[in-house]
Structures are given as C-alpha cells and as structure tokens.
Amino acid sequence: MYNNNNLYLWNPSTRKTKKLPSSGVEYSRCDVTYGFGYDESNDDYKVVEIYGVYGIHYVYGAKFKIYSLRGDSWRSMKKYCDALFSPDSGVFLNGCLHWAVAHNDGSCIFWDIVSLDLESERFGNLPLPNYDRGNCNGSSSRPLGDSRDFEPGILNWSLGKLGDCLCLFCDYYKVKLDVWIMKEYNAKGYWTKSVSLPYIAGIGPCISPLCVSDTGEVLLHDGTRVMLYDARNDEYKRVEIRDLDDTGVGAATVYAESLVSPILDSNENTPEMQEW
C-alpha cells in the first residue's frame, strides 16, 4: 500500500499495518513499482522496489531495492539488464516474484517473464506459451507508443495468478483476451489456454481476470466494474456490490486470509500472531 511517498504493509484479515522505513529513493525523480512475497526458508516477508525513469507504459533503466521485514531495512540489488518493467506489481508464486517484461530493441518489443527468487535473490526466466501472434510479426509487437494509437489486435501481455497457478493474460487490444494457465510451474509445454474473452462495446479495453470457475465463468475487473463472463452463453453480466457508490471500482484483487500480522515484536523480532 503506497500513499504520499509512504509505504505500508497491511493485513486485511487483522487490519494491522506497518509503515516501512524510507528506501532512500527520491520518488519525485523517478517512477516506482513493487512486489511483495514470503521467503519461507528465512521466515521473512520481503518487498521489492523497482524504480527508474518512466516512459510510456514502462519503467526504463530499472533498478532494484529489497526490504526485509525481519531486518526492517532496505538494501540495493543488482540491476536486471535493460528490460522494461510494467508498473504492475510482481506476482508471487512458489517463493518467487514474477513480472511480464518487455525488451525494446528500438523498433519492436520482445516479451519475457522474469522471476526473482526471494530466498536466493536471483533472477530467472520462464517460457512463454505458443500464443496467437495477432497483428504481430514473430514474437514482437509494435514499437512503444501511446495506447490511443494502438490498432485493434495489437498484442500486450499482463501477468496474474488464478488459484495456485501462474497466468498470462494475452490482450489483443479491443479484440479479445486469452487467459493462459501454467498447470505445472516452470515446465515447458504446460501452458493451457483456459478461456478466450471477447471484446464487446461497453467493456473496458483493459480486462483483469480475477478467477475462472470449472464451468467456464470468469470473474473480472474491466477498470471501473466487477463483471462476470459466462463462456457457455457468451455474455457479460455486471456484479452488483452492496453499499458501493456510483464512482465504480477502481481496482480489484484476490487475497488469501492470514492471521499473521506484519507488525514485528520489538523484543524478539518475530511476527506477532493476531486473532479476530
């Protein structure tokens, strides 16, 4: 949770928060995105801060800092080549944070999945599925530019998690969105296309799936609303949320409840256990 240059850890189950110390990054001079996960081997929660010069849709010259909750301190990490990191938060799975990353050679964008193991703090890569290239040539999309200039069918990736599986959302701008699921983590050939969501007038151009049922129903966020897509009937329905005003839903996510508080005991330096 980020607010006015302050960063907090918040547990929605216990409603406890912890304000993190400053990382030393001057936010007014760069743009920042984050990742958060648990290092099981060291029983430690970690926050990864990616900062750099922000271009259109991407962070250029990205540098890394990592925060340890157990040590209550930040330290710098090795830079990851010249990749372009999107402002989306890292997706945590199997002890690693993951980002859908673009590599720009000056004329095209080449996509990749970058992982960061929170125990070893080493970077890795995951294979992409055999996806439909759309209006793209090879594995590239058009040069970086304002999304208002995108033609229908231009390909863009985003990364997510559905259940216990890593997912890729393959967005063909204003045409469709394919949902790919990695059934077996980091295994080549184990990507499966779960569902393809059609674009229709009135649905936001940026669709973020939240969960997929066994019957093909997809709960999703389209930028302002929570929607339900029924693949059997090929239709969208708005999910009404009680006590919500007319401003809409700015963001939506799925979380797993935990009674572990992010507040550390100052004497023993171990996480406190909080109950409802």
mmCIF file of C-alpha atoms in Angstrom:
data_model
loop_
_atom_site.group_PDB
_atom_site.id
_atom_site.type_symbol
_atom_site.label_atom_id
_atom_site.label_comp_id
_atom_site.label_asym_id
_atom_site.label_seq_id
_atom_site.Cartn_x
_atom_site.Cartn_y
_atom_site.Cartn_z
ATOM 1 C CA MET A 1 0.000 0.000 0.000
ATOM 2 C CA TYR A 2 1.522 3.282 -1.179
ATOM 3 C CA ASN A 3 0.423 6.716 -0.014
ATOM 4 C CA ASN A 4 2.099 10.140 -0.245
ATOM 5 C CA ASN A 5 5.629 8.704 -0.573
ATOM 6 C CA ASN A 6 4.953 6.379 2.372
ATOM 7 C CA LEU A 7 4.857 2.605 2.016
ATOM 8 C CA TYR A 8 2.806 0.351 4.297
ATOM 9 C CA LEU A 9 2.240 -3.357 4.770
ATOM 10 C CA TRP A 10 -1.404 -4.055 5.538
ATOM 11 C CA ASN A 11 -3.043 -7.338 6.531
ATOM 12 C CA PRO A 12 -6.772 -7.133 5.576
ATOM 13 C CA SER A 13 -7.566 -10.059 7.890
ATOM 14 C CA THR A 14 -6.160 -8.484 11.067
ATOM 15 C CA ARG A 15 -6.452 -4.849 9.871
ATOM 16 C CA LYS A 16 -2.917 -4.276 11.144
ATOM 17 C CA THR A 17 -0.454 -2.045 9.306
ATOM 18 C CA LYS A 18 3.254 -1.364 9.415
ATOM 19 C CA LYS A 19 4.885 1.727 7.956
ATOM 20 C CA LEU A 20 8.121 0.845 6.178
ATOM 21 C CA PRO A 21 11.244 2.992 6.531
ATOM 22 C CA SER A 22 12.264 5.083 3.542
ATOM 23 C CA SER A 23 14.238 3.256 0.872
ATOM 24 C CA GLY A 24 16.150 6.420 0.060
ATOM 25 C CA VAL A 25 14.695 6.678 -3.456
ATOM 26 C CA GLU A 26 13.613 10.192 -4.460
ATOM 27 C CA TYR A 27 10.147 9.453 -5.812
ATOM 28 C CA SER A 28 9.809 12.883 -7.384
ATOM 29 C CA ARG A 29 12.620 11.999 -9.811
ATOM 30 C CA CYS A 30 11.513 8.526 -10.861
ATOM 31 C CA ASP A 31 8.596 6.103 -11.020
ATOM 32 C CA VAL A 32 8.232 3.104 -8.752
ATOM 33 C CA THR A 33 6.521 -0.282 -8.766
ATOM 34 C CA TYR A 34 6.604 -3.033 -6.140
ATOM 35 C CA GLY A 35 6.465 -6.734 -5.441
ATOM 36 C CA PHE A 36 5.715 -8.457 -2.122
ATOM 37 C CA GLY A 37 6.226 -12.053 -1.021
ATOM 38 C CA TYR A 38 7.312 -14.511 1.653
ATOM 39 C CA ASP A 39 10.788 -16.044 1.967
ATOM 40 C CA GLU A 40 9.903 -19.354 3.632
ATOM 41 C CA SER A 41 13.473 -20.527 4.222
ATOM 42 C CA ASN A 42 14.285 -17.407 6.259
ATOM 43 C CA ASP A 43 10.757 -16.891 7.637
ATOM 44 C CA ASP A 44 10.829 -13.353 6.284
ATOM 45 C CA TYR A 45 8.489 -11.110 4.302
ATOM 46 C CA LYS A 46 10.170 -9.068 1.592
ATOM 47 C CA VAL A 47 9.230 -6.052 -0.521
ATOM 48 C CA VAL A 48 10.959 -5.451 -3.861
ATOM 49 C CA GLU A 49 11.051 -1.880 -5.139
ATOM 50 C CA ILE A 50 11.689 -1.263 -8.857
ATOM 51 C CA TYR A 51 12.436 2.319 -9.759
ATOM 52 C CA GLY A 52 13.651 4.213 -12.802
ATOM 53 C CA VAL A 53 12.676 6.715 -15.467
ATOM 54 C CA TYR A 54 9.101 6.138 -16.576
ATOM 55 C CA GLY A 55 8.346 6.188 -20.306
ATOM 56 C CA ILE A 56 5.009 5.417 -21.919
ATOM 57 C CA HIS A 57 3.728 2.323 -20.065
ATOM 58 C CA TYR A 58 7.191 1.132 -18.907
ATOM 59 C CA VAL A 59 9.955 1.788 -16.393
ATOM 60 C CA TYR A 60 13.276 2.394 -18.185
ATOM 61 C CA GLY A 61 16.683 1.754 -16.624
ATOM 62 C CA ALA A 62 15.030 -0.145 -13.777
ATOM 63 C CA LYS A 63 16.976 -0.522 -10.542
ATOM 64 C CA PHE A 64 16.059 -2.702 -7.560
ATOM 65 C CA LYS A 65 15.966 -2.413 -3.790
ATOM 66 C CA ILE A 66 14.722 -5.113 -1.433
ATOM 67 C CA TYR A 67 13.240 -4.682 2.037
ATOM 68 C CA SER A 68 13.434 -7.369 4.738
ATOM 69 C CA LEU A 69 10.681 -7.258 7.357
ATOM 70 C CA ARG A 70 12.820 -9.278 9.772
ATOM 71 C CA GLY A 71 15.730 -6.873 9.419
ATOM 72 C CA ASP A 72 13.457 -3.828 8.961
ATOM 73 C CA SER A 73 15.875 -2.406 6.381
ATOM 74 C CA TRP A 74 16.430 -1.824 2.651
ATOM 75 C CA ARG A 75 19.438 -2.729 0.502
ATOM 76 C CA SER A 76 20.274 -2.386 -3.177
ATOM 77 C CA MET A 77 20.183 -5.295 -5.617
ATOM 78 C CA LYS A 78 21.909 -5.978 -8.903
ATOM 79 C CA LYS A 79 20.227 -4.335 -11.904
ATOM 80 C CA TYR A 80 18.428 -6.680 -14.301
ATOM 81 C CA CYS A 81 19.831 -5.902 -17.793
ATOM 82 C CA ASP A 82 17.879 -3.309 -19.798
ATOM 83 C CA ALA A 83 14.409 -4.789 -19.588
ATOM 84 C CA LEU A 84 11.300 -2.627 -19.478
ATOM 85 C CA PHE A 85 9.180 -3.369 -16.417
ATOM 86 C CA SER A 86 5.476 -2.545 -16.480
ATOM 87 C CA PRO A 87 4.047 -0.668 -13.460
ATOM 88 C CA ASP A 88 2.065 -3.777 -12.421
ATOM 89 C CA SER A 89 3.024 -5.308 -9.078
ATOM 90 C CA GLY A 90 5.025 -8.532 -9.139
ATOM 91 C CA VAL A 91 3.015 -11.777 -8.940
ATOM 92 C CA PHE A 92 4.144 -14.023 -6.062
ATOM 93 C CA LEU A 93 4.127 -17.791 -6.535
ATOM 94 C CA ASN A 94 6.415 -20.684 -5.496
ATOM 95 C CA GLY A 95 8.685 -18.420 -3.489
ATOM 96 C CA CYS A 96 9.284 -16.116 -6.465
ATOM 97 C CA LEU A 97 8.016 -12.787 -7.740
ATOM 98 C CA HIS A 98 7.179 -12.605 -11.442
ATOM 99 C CA TRP A 99 6.842 -9.795 -13.954
ATOM 100 C CA ALA A 100 5.837 -9.703 -17.619
ATOM 101 C CA VAL A 101 8.749 -7.766 -19.054
ATOM 102 C CA ALA A 102 9.402 -6.136 -22.423
ATOM 103 C CA HIS A 103 12.773 -5.847 -24.155
ATOM 104 C CA ASN A 104 12.943 -2.958 -26.615
ATOM 105 C CA ASP A 105 15.483 -3.112 -29.458
ATOM 106 C CA GLY A 106 14.448 0.297 -30.777
ATOM 107 C CA SER A 107 11.884 -0.943 -33.269
ATOM 108 C CA CYS A 108 9.980 -3.783 -31.568
ATOM 109 C CA ILE A 109 9.060 -5.046 -28.118
ATOM 110 C CA PHE A 110 10.053 -8.607 -27.213
ATOM 111 C CA TRP A 111 8.260 -10.144 -24.249
ATOM 112 C CA ASP A 112 9.592 -12.359 -21.496
ATOM 113 C CA ILE A 113 8.686 -13.495 -17.976
ATOM 114 C CA VAL A 114 11.258 -12.553 -15.344
ATOM 115 C CA SER A 115 11.242 -14.251 -11.934
ATOM 116 C CA LEU A 116 13.034 -13.291 -8.717
ATOM 117 C CA ASP A 117 13.636 -15.996 -6.096
ATOM 118 C CA LEU A 118 13.160 -14.304 -2.712
ATOM 119 C CA GLU A 119 15.414 -16.829 -0.940
ATOM 120 C CA SER A 120 18.462 -16.669 -3.236
ATOM 121 C CA GLU A 121 17.534 -13.231 -4.654
ATOM 122 C CA ARG A 122 18.493 -14.470 -8.102
ATOM 123 C CA PHE A 123 16.678 -13.676 -11.338
ATOM 124 C CA GLY A 124 15.357 -16.294 -13.735
ATOM 125 C CA ASN A 125 13.133 -16.642 -16.793
ATOM 126 C CA LEU A 126 10.016 -18.659 -17.596
ATOM 127 C CA PRO A 127 8.904 -19.873 -21.046
ATOM 128 C CA LEU A 128 6.002 -18.258 -22.893
ATOM 129 C CA PRO A 129 3.090 -20.276 -24.307
ATOM 130 C CA ASN A 130 2.598 -20.820 -28.042
ATOM 131 C CA TYR A 131 0.208 -17.906 -28.357
ATOM 132 C CA ASP A 132 -1.582 -16.393 -31.344
ATOM 133 C CA ARG A 133 0.664 -13.644 -32.760
ATOM 134 C CA GLY A 134 -2.267 -11.453 -33.757
ATOM 135 C CA ASN A 135 -1.114 -8.399 -35.722
ATOM 136 C CA CYS A 136 2.475 -9.053 -34.624
ATOM 137 C CA ASN A 137 5.486 -10.346 -36.510
ATOM 138 C CA GLY A 138 7.398 -13.171 -34.829
ATOM 139 C CA SER A 139 7.417 -12.657 -31.063
ATOM 140 C CA SER A 140 7.305 -8.866 -31.218
ATOM 141 C CA SER A 141 4.637 -6.199 -31.081
ATOM 142 C CA ARG A 142 4.606 -2.670 -32.468
ATOM 143 C CA PRO A 143 7.073 -0.037 -31.166
ATOM 144 C CA LEU A 144 6.294 1.613 -27.834
ATOM 145 C CA GLY A 145 3.681 4.324 -28.169
ATOM 146 C CA ASP A 146 0.593 5.811 -26.632
ATOM 147 C CA SER A 147 -2.201 3.226 -26.304
ATOM 148 C CA ARG A 148 -4.552 5.589 -28.133
ATOM 149 C CA ASP A 149 -2.513 4.870 -31.264
ATOM 150 C CA PHE A 150 -2.885 1.097 -30.949
ATOM 151 C CA GLU A 151 -4.693 -0.670 -33.745
ATOM 152 C CA PRO A 152 -7.233 -3.419 -32.946
ATOM 153 C CA GLY A 153 -5.464 -6.724 -32.418
ATOM 154 C CA ILE A 154 -2.139 -5.307 -31.172
ATOM 155 C CA LEU A 155 -0.759 -7.714 -28.587
ATOM 156 C CA ASN A 156 0.034 -6.826 -24.970
ATOM 157 C CA TRP A 157 0.872 -9.111 -22.034
ATOM 158 C CA SER A 158 -0.009 -8.908 -18.369
ATOM 159 C CA LEU A 159 0.719 -11.410 -15.634
ATOM 160 C CA GLY A 160 -1.510 -12.758 -12.872
ATOM 161 C CA LYS A 161 -2.371 -15.681 -10.627
ATOM 162 C CA LEU A 162 -5.533 -17.775 -10.703
ATOM 163 C CA GLY A 163 -5.774 -20.154 -7.765
ATOM 164 C CA ASP A 164 -2.302 -21.648 -7.303
ATOM 165 C CA CYS A 165 -1.284 -21.227 -10.933
ATOM 166 C CA LEU A 166 0.685 -18.566 -12.751
ATOM 167 C CA CYS A 167 -1.327 -16.982 -15.575
ATOM 168 C CA LEU A 168 -0.684 -14.842 -18.609
ATOM 169 C CA PHE A 169 -3.375 -12.558 -19.967
ATOM 170 C CA CYS A 170 -2.786 -12.084 -23.692
ATOM 171 C CA ASP A 171 -4.629 -8.888 -24.594
ATOM 172 C CA TYR A 172 -5.378 -8.294 -28.279
ATOM 173 C CA TYR A 173 -6.393 -4.658 -27.996
ATOM 174 C CA LYS A 174 -10.183 -4.276 -28.416
ATOM 175 C CA VAL A 175 -10.485 -7.754 -29.976
ATOM 176 C CA LYS A 176 -10.165 -10.425 -27.279
ATOM 177 C CA LEU A 177 -8.217 -11.508 -24.211
ATOM 178 C CA ASP A 178 -6.818 -15.048 -23.950
ATOM 179 C CA VAL A 179 -6.202 -16.482 -20.470
ATOM 180 C CA TRP A 180 -3.243 -18.907 -20.300
ATOM 181 C CA ILE A 181 -2.594 -21.016 -17.189
ATOM 182 C CA MET A 182 0.711 -22.723 -16.312
ATOM 183 C CA LYS A 183 -0.567 -26.001 -14.863
ATOM 184 C CA GLU A 184 2.904 -27.144 -13.770
ATOM 185 C CA TYR A 185 5.224 -24.398 -12.603
ATOM 186 C CA ASN A 186 8.228 -23.649 -14.835
ATOM 187 C CA ALA A 187 7.613 -26.672 -17.057
ATOM 188 C CA LYS A 188 7.852 -26.145 -20.812
ATOM 189 C CA GLY A 189 4.695 -27.134 -22.622
ATOM 190 C CA TYR A 190 2.439 -26.902 -19.574
ATOM 191 C CA TRP A 191 0.700 -23.683 -20.617
ATOM 192 C CA THR A 192 -3.014 -24.235 -21.287
ATOM 193 C CA LYS A 193 -5.393 -21.671 -22.772
ATOM 194 C CA SER A 194 -8.233 -21.658 -20.254
ATOM 195 C CA VAL A 195 -10.671 -19.242 -21.874
ATOM 196 C CA SER A 196 -10.854 -16.509 -24.507
ATOM 197 C CA LEU A 197 -12.815 -13.394 -23.551
ATOM 198 C CA PRO A 198 -14.343 -11.477 -26.482
ATOM 199 C CA TYR A 199 -14.301 -7.695 -26.621
ATOM 200 C CA ILE A 200 -17.706 -6.036 -26.853
ATOM 201 C CA ALA A 201 -18.784 -2.386 -26.781
ATOM 202 C CA GLY A 202 -19.126 -1.132 -23.222
ATOM 203 C CA ILE A 203 -16.410 -3.367 -21.758
ATOM 204 C CA GLY A 204 -13.233 -1.565 -20.766
ATOM 205 C CA PRO A 205 -10.206 -2.091 -23.039
ATOM 206 C CA CYS A 206 -8.131 -3.421 -20.103
ATOM 207 C CA ILE A 207 -9.654 -6.585 -18.607
ATOM 208 C CA SER A 208 -8.157 -8.177 -15.490
ATOM 209 C CA PRO A 209 -9.484 -11.704 -14.725
ATOM 210 C CA LEU A 210 -9.813 -12.462 -11.005
ATOM 211 C CA CYS A 211 -10.824 -16.124 -11.069
ATOM 212 C CA VAL A 212 -12.037 -18.807 -13.508
ATOM 213 C CA SER A 213 -14.570 -21.453 -12.484
ATOM 214 C CA ASP A 214 -14.612 -25.076 -13.642
ATOM 215 C CA THR A 215 -17.739 -24.282 -15.664
ATOM 216 C CA GLY A 216 -16.049 -21.513 -17.654
ATOM 217 C CA GLU A 217 -17.348 -18.490 -15.743
ATOM 218 C CA VAL A 218 -14.783 -15.705 -15.345
ATOM 219 C CA LEU A 219 -14.905 -13.060 -12.626
ATOM 220 C CA LEU A 220 -13.076 -9.979 -13.904
ATOM 221 C CA HIS A 221 -12.423 -6.279 -13.456
ATOM 222 C CA ASP A 222 -12.705 -4.017 -16.512
ATOM 223 C CA GLY A 223 -11.271 -0.841 -14.995
ATOM 224 C CA THR A 224 -14.446 0.500 -13.390
ATOM 225 C CA ARG A 225 -16.645 -2.537 -12.644
ATOM 226 C CA VAL A 226 -16.559 -6.134 -11.473
ATOM 227 C CA MET A 227 -18.047 -8.323 -14.208
ATOM 228 C CA LEU A 228 -18.909 -11.986 -14.744
ATOM 229 C CA TYR A 229 -18.354 -13.581 -18.144
ATOM 230 C CA ASP A 230 -20.292 -16.779 -18.920
ATOM 231 C CA ALA A 231 -18.459 -18.700 -21.660
ATOM 232 C CA ARG A 232 -21.401 -21.060 -22.202
ATOM 233 C CA ASN A 233 -23.751 -18.208 -23.128
ATOM 234 C CA ASP A 234 -21.010 -15.841 -24.354
ATOM 235 C CA GLU A 235 -22.289 -12.929 -22.292
ATOM 236 C CA TYR A 236 -21.118 -10.435 -19.668
ATOM 237 C CA LYS A 237 -23.045 -9.523 -16.519
ATOM 238 C CA ARG A 238 -22.251 -6.790 -14.026
ATOM 239 C CA VAL A 239 -21.712 -7.922 -10.431
ATOM 240 C CA GLU A 240 -23.575 -5.612 -8.087
ATOM 241 C CA ILE A 241 -21.608 -4.727 -4.956
ATOM 242 C CA ARG A 242 -23.659 -3.622 -1.969
ATOM 243 C CA ASP A 243 -23.080 -0.154 -0.490
ATOM 244 C CA LEU A 244 -20.842 0.900 -3.386
ATOM 245 C CA ASP A 245 -21.374 4.431 -4.693
ATOM 246 C CA ASP A 246 -21.542 5.443 -8.367
ATOM 247 C CA THR A 247 -17.810 6.133 -8.685
ATOM 248 C CA GLY A 248 -17.210 2.488 -9.591
ATOM 249 C CA VAL A 249 -14.489 0.028 -8.649
ATOM 250 C CA GLY A 250 -11.051 1.495 -9.302
ATOM 251 C CA ALA A 251 -9.169 -1.735 -8.530
ATOM 252 C CA ALA A 252 -9.914 -5.321 -7.554
ATOM 253 C CA THR A 253 -7.782 -8.228 -6.384
ATOM 254 C CA VAL A 254 -7.980 -11.652 -4.741
ATOM 255 C CA TYR A 255 -6.194 -12.421 -1.485
ATOM 256 C CA ALA A 256 -5.771 -15.352 0.904
ATOM 257 C CA GLU A 257 -6.635 -14.644 4.526
ATOM 258 C CA SER A 258 -3.913 -14.939 7.155
ATOM 259 C CA LEU A 259 -3.826 -14.177 10.864
ATOM 260 C CA VAL A 260 -0.120 -13.338 10.769
ATOM 261 C CA SER A 261 0.399 -9.643 11.441
ATOM 262 C CA PRO A 262 3.046 -7.658 9.529
ATOM 263 C CA ILE A 263 3.998 -5.953 12.830
ATOM 264 C CA LEU A 264 7.185 -7.349 14.360
ATOM 265 C CA ASP A 265 7.640 -7.805 18.074
ATOM 266 C CA SER A 266 10.336 -5.296 19.051
ATOM 267 C CA ASN A 267 11.863 -7.597 21.670
ATOM 268 C CA GLU A 268 12.032 -10.970 19.963
ATOM 269 C CA ASN A 269 11.936 -9.680 16.347
ATOM 270 C CA THR A 270 9.372 -12.320 15.343
ATOM 271 C CA PRO A 271 5.937 -11.833 13.754
ATOM 272 C CA GLU A 272 3.110 -11.411 16.224
ATOM 273 C CA MET A 273 0.084 -13.714 15.861
ATOM 274 C CA GLN A 274 -3.187 -11.830 15.878
ATOM 275 C CA GLU A 275 -6.680 -13.302 16.159
ATOM 276 C CA TRP A 276 -10.045 -11.890 15.206
#
